XYZ file of C-alpha atoms in Angstrom:
91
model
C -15.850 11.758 8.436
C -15.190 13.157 4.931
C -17.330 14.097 2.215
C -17.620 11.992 -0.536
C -17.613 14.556 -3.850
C -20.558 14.057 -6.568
C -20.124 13.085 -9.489
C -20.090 16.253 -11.191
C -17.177 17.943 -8.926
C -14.968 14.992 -9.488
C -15.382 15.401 -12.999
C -14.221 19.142 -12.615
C -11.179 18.378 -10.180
C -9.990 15.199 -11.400
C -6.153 15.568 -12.198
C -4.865 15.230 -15.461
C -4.144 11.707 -16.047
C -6.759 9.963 -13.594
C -9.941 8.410 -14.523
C -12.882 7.689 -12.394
C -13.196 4.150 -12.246
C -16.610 3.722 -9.943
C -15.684 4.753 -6.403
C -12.214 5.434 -7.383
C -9.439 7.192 -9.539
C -6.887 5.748 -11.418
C -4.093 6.551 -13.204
C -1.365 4.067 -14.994
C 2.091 5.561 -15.397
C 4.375 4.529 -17.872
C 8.393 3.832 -16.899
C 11.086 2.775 -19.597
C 12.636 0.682 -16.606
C 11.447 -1.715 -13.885
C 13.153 -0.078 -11.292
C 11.897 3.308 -12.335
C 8.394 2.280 -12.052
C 9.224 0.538 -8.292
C 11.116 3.671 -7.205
C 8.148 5.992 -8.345
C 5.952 3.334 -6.386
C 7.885 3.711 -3.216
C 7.376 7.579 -3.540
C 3.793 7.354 -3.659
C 4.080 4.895 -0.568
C 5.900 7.995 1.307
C 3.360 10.526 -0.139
C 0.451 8.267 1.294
C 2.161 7.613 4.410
C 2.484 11.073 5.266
C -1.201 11.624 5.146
C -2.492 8.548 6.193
C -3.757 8.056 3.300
C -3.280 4.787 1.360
C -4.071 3.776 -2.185
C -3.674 0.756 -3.976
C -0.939 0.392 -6.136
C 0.095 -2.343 -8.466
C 3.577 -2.496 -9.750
C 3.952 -3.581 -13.504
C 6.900 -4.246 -16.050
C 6.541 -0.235 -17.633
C 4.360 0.712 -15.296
C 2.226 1.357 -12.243
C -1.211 2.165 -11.359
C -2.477 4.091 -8.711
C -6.008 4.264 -7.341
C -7.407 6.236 -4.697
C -10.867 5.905 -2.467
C -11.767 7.032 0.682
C -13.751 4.251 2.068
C -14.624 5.697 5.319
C -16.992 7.824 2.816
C -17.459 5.433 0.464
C -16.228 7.223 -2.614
C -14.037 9.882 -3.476
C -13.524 12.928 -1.508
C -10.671 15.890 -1.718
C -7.767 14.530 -0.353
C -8.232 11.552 -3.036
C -8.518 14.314 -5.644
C -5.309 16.333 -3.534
C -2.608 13.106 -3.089
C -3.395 12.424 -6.391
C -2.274 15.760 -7.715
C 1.144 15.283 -5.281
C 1.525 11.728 -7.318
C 1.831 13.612 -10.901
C 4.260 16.185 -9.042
C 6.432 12.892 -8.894
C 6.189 11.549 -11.860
């Protein structure tokens, strides 16, 4: 099972742009176009996919949010902290 992180090494590892939002991180990015923000969405889908690790994402006129938990630990652990690293390296 993983390890959930305390609160004080999420702080410290937390990518730029994410929040902590309880048990989870978020991040909204912005998109000048619909169909920006869906394409960047479908990216994240592949990114998630290919670790088996899947966040929730919620696709908005300008923009999208992404949040990541690891329930099986119920908080968040590294590879939260790692895939959402890879999503900035998208965007």
């Amino acid at each position: 099972m993983p390890e959930r992180l305390d609160d004080d090494a999420v702080d410290r590892k937390v990518p730029d742009g994410w929040e902590r939002d309880g048990d989870e991180i978020v991040r909204v990015y912005e998109f000048d176009d619909y169909l920006d923000g869906v394409s960047f969405a479908g990216t994240v889908g592949e990114i998630a996919e290919e670790a088996f690790h899947h966040p929730e994402i919620v696709i908005r006129y300008g923009e999208v949010e992404v949040r990541f938990t690891t329930h099986e630990a119920d908080g968040i652990t590294e590879k939260d902290l790692r895939l959402a690293g890879r999503c900035n390296d998208e965007y």
